[in-house]
PDB file of C-alpha atoms in Angstrom:
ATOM      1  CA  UNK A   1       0.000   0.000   0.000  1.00  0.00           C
ATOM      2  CA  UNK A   2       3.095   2.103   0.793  1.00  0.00           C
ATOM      3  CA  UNK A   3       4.596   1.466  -2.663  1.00  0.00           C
ATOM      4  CA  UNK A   4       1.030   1.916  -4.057  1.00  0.00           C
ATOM      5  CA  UNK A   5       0.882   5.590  -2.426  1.00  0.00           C
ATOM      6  CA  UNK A   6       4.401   6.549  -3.257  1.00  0.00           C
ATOM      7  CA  UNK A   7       3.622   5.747  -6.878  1.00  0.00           C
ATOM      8  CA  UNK A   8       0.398   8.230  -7.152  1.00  0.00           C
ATOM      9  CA  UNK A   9       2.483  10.755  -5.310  1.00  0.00           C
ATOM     10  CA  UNK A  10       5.785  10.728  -7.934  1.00  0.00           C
ATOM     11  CA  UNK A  11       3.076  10.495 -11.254  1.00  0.00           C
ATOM     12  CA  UNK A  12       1.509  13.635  -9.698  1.00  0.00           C
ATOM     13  CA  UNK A  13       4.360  15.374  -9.495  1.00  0.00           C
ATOM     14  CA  UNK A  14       5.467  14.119 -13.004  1.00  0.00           C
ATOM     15  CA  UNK A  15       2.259  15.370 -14.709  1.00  0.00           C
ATOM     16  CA  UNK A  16       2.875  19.013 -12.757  1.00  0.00           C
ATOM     17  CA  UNK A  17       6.100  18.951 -14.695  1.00  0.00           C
ATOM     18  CA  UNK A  18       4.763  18.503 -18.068  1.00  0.00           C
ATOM     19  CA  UNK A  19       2.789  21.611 -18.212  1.00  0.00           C
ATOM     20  CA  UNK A  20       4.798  24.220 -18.782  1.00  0.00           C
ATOM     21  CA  UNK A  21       3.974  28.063 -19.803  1.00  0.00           C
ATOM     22  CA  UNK A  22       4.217  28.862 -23.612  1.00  0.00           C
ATOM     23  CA  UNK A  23       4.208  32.066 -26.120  1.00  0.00           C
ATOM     24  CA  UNK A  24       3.343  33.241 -29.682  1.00  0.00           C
ATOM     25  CA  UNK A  25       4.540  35.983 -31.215  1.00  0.00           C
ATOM     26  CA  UNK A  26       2.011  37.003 -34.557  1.00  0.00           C
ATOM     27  CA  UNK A  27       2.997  39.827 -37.029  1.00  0.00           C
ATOM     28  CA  UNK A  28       0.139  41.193 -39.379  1.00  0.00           C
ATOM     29  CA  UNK A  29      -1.881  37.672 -38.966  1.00  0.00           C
ATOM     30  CA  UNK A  30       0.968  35.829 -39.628  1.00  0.00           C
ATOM     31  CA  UNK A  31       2.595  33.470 -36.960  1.00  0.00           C
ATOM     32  CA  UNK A  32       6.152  34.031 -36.560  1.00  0.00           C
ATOM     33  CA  UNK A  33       7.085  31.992 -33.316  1.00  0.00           C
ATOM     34  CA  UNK A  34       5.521  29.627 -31.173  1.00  0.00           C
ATOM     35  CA  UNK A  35       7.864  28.672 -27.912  1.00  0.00           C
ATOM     36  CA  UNK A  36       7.712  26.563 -24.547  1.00  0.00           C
ATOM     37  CA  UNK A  37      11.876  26.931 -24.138  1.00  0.00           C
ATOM     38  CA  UNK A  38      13.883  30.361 -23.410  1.00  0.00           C
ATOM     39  CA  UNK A  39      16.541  30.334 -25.952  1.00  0.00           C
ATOM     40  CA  UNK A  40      17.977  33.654 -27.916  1.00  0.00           C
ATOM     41  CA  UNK A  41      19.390  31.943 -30.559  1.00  0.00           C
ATOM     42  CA  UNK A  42      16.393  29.795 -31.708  1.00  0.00           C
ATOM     43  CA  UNK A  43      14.048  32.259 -30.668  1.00  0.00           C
ATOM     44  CA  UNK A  44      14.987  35.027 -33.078  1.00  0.00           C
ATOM     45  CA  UNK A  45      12.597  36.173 -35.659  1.00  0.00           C
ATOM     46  CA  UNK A  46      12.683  38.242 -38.579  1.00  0.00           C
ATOM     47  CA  UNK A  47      10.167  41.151 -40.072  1.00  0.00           C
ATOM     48  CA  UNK A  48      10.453  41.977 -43.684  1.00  0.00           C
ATOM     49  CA  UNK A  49      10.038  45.834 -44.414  1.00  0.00           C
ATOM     50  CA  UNK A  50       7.697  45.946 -46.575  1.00  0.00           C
ATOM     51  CA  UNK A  51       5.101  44.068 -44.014  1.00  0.00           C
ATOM     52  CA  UNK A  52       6.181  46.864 -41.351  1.00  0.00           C
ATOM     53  CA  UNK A  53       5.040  49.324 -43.308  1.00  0.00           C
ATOM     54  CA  UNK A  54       1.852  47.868 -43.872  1.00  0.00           C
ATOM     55  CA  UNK A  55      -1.480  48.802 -41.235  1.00  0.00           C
ATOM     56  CA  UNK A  56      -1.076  46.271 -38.700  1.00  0.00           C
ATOM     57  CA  UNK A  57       0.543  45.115 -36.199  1.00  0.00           C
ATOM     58  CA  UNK A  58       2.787  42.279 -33.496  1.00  0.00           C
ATOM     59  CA  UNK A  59       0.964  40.298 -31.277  1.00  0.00           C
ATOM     60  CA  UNK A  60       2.543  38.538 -28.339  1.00  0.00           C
ATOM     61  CA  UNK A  61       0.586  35.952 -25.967  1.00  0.00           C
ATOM     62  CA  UNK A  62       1.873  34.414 -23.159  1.00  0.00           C
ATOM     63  CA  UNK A  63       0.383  31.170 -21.814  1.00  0.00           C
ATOM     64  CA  UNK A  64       0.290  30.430 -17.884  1.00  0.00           C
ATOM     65  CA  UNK A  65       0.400  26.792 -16.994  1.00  0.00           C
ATOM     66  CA  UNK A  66      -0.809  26.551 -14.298  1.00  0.00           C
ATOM     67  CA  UNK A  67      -1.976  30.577 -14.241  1.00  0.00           C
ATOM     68  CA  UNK A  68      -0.634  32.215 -11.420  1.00  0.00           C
ATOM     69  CA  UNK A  69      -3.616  34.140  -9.201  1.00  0.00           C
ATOM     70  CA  UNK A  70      -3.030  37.283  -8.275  1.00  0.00           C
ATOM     71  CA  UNK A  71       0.350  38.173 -10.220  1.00  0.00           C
ATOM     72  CA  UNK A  72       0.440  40.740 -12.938  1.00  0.00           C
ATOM     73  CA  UNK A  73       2.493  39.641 -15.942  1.00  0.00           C
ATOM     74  CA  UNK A  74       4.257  42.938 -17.702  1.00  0.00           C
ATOM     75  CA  UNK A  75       5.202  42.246 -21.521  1.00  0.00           C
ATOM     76  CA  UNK A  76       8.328  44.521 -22.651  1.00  0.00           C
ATOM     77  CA  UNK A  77      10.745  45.241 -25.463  1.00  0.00           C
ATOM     78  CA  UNK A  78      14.015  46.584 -25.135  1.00  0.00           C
ATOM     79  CA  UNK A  79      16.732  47.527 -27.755  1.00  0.00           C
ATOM     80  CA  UNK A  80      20.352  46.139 -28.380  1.00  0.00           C
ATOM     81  CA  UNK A  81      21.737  48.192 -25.428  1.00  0.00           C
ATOM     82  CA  UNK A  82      19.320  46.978 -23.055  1.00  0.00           C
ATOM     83  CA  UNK A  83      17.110  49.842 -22.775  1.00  0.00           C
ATOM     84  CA  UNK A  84      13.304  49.656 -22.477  1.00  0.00           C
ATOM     85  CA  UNK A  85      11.557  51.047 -25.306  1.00  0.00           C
ATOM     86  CA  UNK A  86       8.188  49.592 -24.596  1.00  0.00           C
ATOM     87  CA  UNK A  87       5.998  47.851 -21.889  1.00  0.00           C
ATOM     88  CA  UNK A  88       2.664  46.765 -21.272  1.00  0.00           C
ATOM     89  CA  UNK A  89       1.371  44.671 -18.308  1.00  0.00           C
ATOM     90  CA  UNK A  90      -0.794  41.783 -19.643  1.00  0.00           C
ATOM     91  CA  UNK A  91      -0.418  38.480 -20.754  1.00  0.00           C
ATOM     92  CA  UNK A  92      -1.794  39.323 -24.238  1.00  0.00           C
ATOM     93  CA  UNK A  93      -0.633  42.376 -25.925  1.00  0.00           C
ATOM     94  CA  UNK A  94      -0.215  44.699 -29.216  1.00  0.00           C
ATOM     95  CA  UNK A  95       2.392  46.547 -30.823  1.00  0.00           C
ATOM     96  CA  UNK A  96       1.390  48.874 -34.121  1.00  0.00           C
ATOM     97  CA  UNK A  97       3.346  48.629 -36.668  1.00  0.00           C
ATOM     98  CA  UNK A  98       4.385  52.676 -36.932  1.00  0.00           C
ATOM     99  CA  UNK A  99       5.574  52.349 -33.099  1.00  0.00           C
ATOM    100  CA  UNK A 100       7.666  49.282 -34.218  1.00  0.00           C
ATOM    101  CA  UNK A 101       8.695  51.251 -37.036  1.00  0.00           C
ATOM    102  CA  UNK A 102       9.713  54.050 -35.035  1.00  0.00           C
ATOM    103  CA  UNK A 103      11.977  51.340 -32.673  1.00  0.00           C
ATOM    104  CA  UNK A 104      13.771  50.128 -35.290  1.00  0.00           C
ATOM    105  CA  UNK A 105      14.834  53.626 -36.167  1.00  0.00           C
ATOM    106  CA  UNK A 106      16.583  53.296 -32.723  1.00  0.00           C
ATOM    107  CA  UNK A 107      17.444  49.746 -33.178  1.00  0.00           C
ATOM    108  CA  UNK A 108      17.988  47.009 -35.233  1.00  0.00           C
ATOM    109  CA  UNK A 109      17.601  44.412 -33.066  1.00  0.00           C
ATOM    110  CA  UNK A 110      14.658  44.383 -30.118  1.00  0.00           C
ATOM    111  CA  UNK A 111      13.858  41.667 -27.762  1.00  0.00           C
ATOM    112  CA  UNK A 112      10.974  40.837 -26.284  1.00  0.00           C
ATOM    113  CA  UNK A 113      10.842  39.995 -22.533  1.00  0.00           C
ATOM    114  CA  UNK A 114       8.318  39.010 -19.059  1.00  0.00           C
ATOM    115  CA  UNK A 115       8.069  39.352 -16.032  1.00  0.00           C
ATOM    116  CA  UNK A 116       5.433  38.548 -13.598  1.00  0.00           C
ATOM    117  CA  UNK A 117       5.002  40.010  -9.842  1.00  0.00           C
ATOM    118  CA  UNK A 118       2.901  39.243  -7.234  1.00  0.00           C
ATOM    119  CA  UNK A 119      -0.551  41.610  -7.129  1.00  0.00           C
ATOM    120  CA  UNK A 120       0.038  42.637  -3.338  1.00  0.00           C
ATOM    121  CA  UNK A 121       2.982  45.264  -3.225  1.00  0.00           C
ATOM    122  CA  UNK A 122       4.480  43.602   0.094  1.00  0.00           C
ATOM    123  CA  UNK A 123       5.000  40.355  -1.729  1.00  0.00           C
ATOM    124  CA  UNK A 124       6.004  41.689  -4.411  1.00  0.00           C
ATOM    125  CA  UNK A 125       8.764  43.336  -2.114  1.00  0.00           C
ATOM    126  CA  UNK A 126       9.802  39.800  -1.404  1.00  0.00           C
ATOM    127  CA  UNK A 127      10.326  38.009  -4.798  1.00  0.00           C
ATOM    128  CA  UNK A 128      13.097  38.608  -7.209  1.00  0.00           C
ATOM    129  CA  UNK A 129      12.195  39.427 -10.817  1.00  0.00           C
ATOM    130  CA  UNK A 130      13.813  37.751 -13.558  1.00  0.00           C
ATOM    131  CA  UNK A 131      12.838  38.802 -17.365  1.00  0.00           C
ATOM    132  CA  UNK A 132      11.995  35.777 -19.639  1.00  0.00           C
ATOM    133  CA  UNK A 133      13.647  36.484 -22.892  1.00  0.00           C
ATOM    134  CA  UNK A 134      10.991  35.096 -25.724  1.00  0.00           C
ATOM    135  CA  UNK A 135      12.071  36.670 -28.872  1.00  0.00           C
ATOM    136  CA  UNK A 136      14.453  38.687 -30.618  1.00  0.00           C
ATOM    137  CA  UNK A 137      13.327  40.443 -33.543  1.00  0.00           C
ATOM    138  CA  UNK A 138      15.354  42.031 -36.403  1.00  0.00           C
ATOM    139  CA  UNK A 139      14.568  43.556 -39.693  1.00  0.00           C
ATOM    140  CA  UNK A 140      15.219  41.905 -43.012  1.00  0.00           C
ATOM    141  CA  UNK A 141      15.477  43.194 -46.588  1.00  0.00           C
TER     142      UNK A 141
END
């Protein structure tokens, strides 16, 4: 019965493992990038001038599994130097194409990064934030 018990306990925490948080990143419709692993190199995506001109604009969604209660995700691009250029809290969010535009002016390479913090400002005193890197984005020809 002991072995029995043990066995349910280890599957459960198996199938805990297995789900695992996930993001898209859509230009103009299109789907560019679809990820579960944080990785710069194989995570880098390109956007063709002529469809950043167009109306329109760059979708990223960010999938919770399981969804954390009471924590605000923030959503945020940066240039090549690090800087923030953009941020928006939410785990679903759109950038226009004229403000992309206008960061590539700056830039020609931006990532795209999240965070999440706790709702309640006196636990969110006690966790340390680390940015998720899910894309980098350049321009091609």
């Amino acid at each position: 019965m002991k072995i029995f018990i043990a066995l349910l306990l280890l599957l459960g925490t198996f199938n805990k493992g297995y789900s695992q948080d996930s993001w898209k990143i859509i230009h103009n419709g299109v789907p560019l990038l679809q990820s579960k692993v944080e990785d710069a190199e194989k995570n880098t995506i390109a956007i063709r001038i002529p469809a950043l001109s167009k109306t329109g604009f760059l979708s990223v969604v960010y999938t919770e599994k399981p969804k954390q209660k009471d924590w605000k995700r923030t959503i945020m691009i940066v240039d090549e130097d690090d800087s923030e250029l953009w941020r928006k809290e939410g785990s679903a969010v759109k950038i226009e194409n004229k403000v992309l535009r206008s960061y590539f002016k700056k830039s020609s390479i931006l990532k795209v990064y999240t965070m999440a913090l706790p709702s309640d400002p006196e636990k969110a005193a006690l966790v340390r934030v680390r940015r998720v890197h899910l894309a980098t984005i350049t321009l091609k020809r």
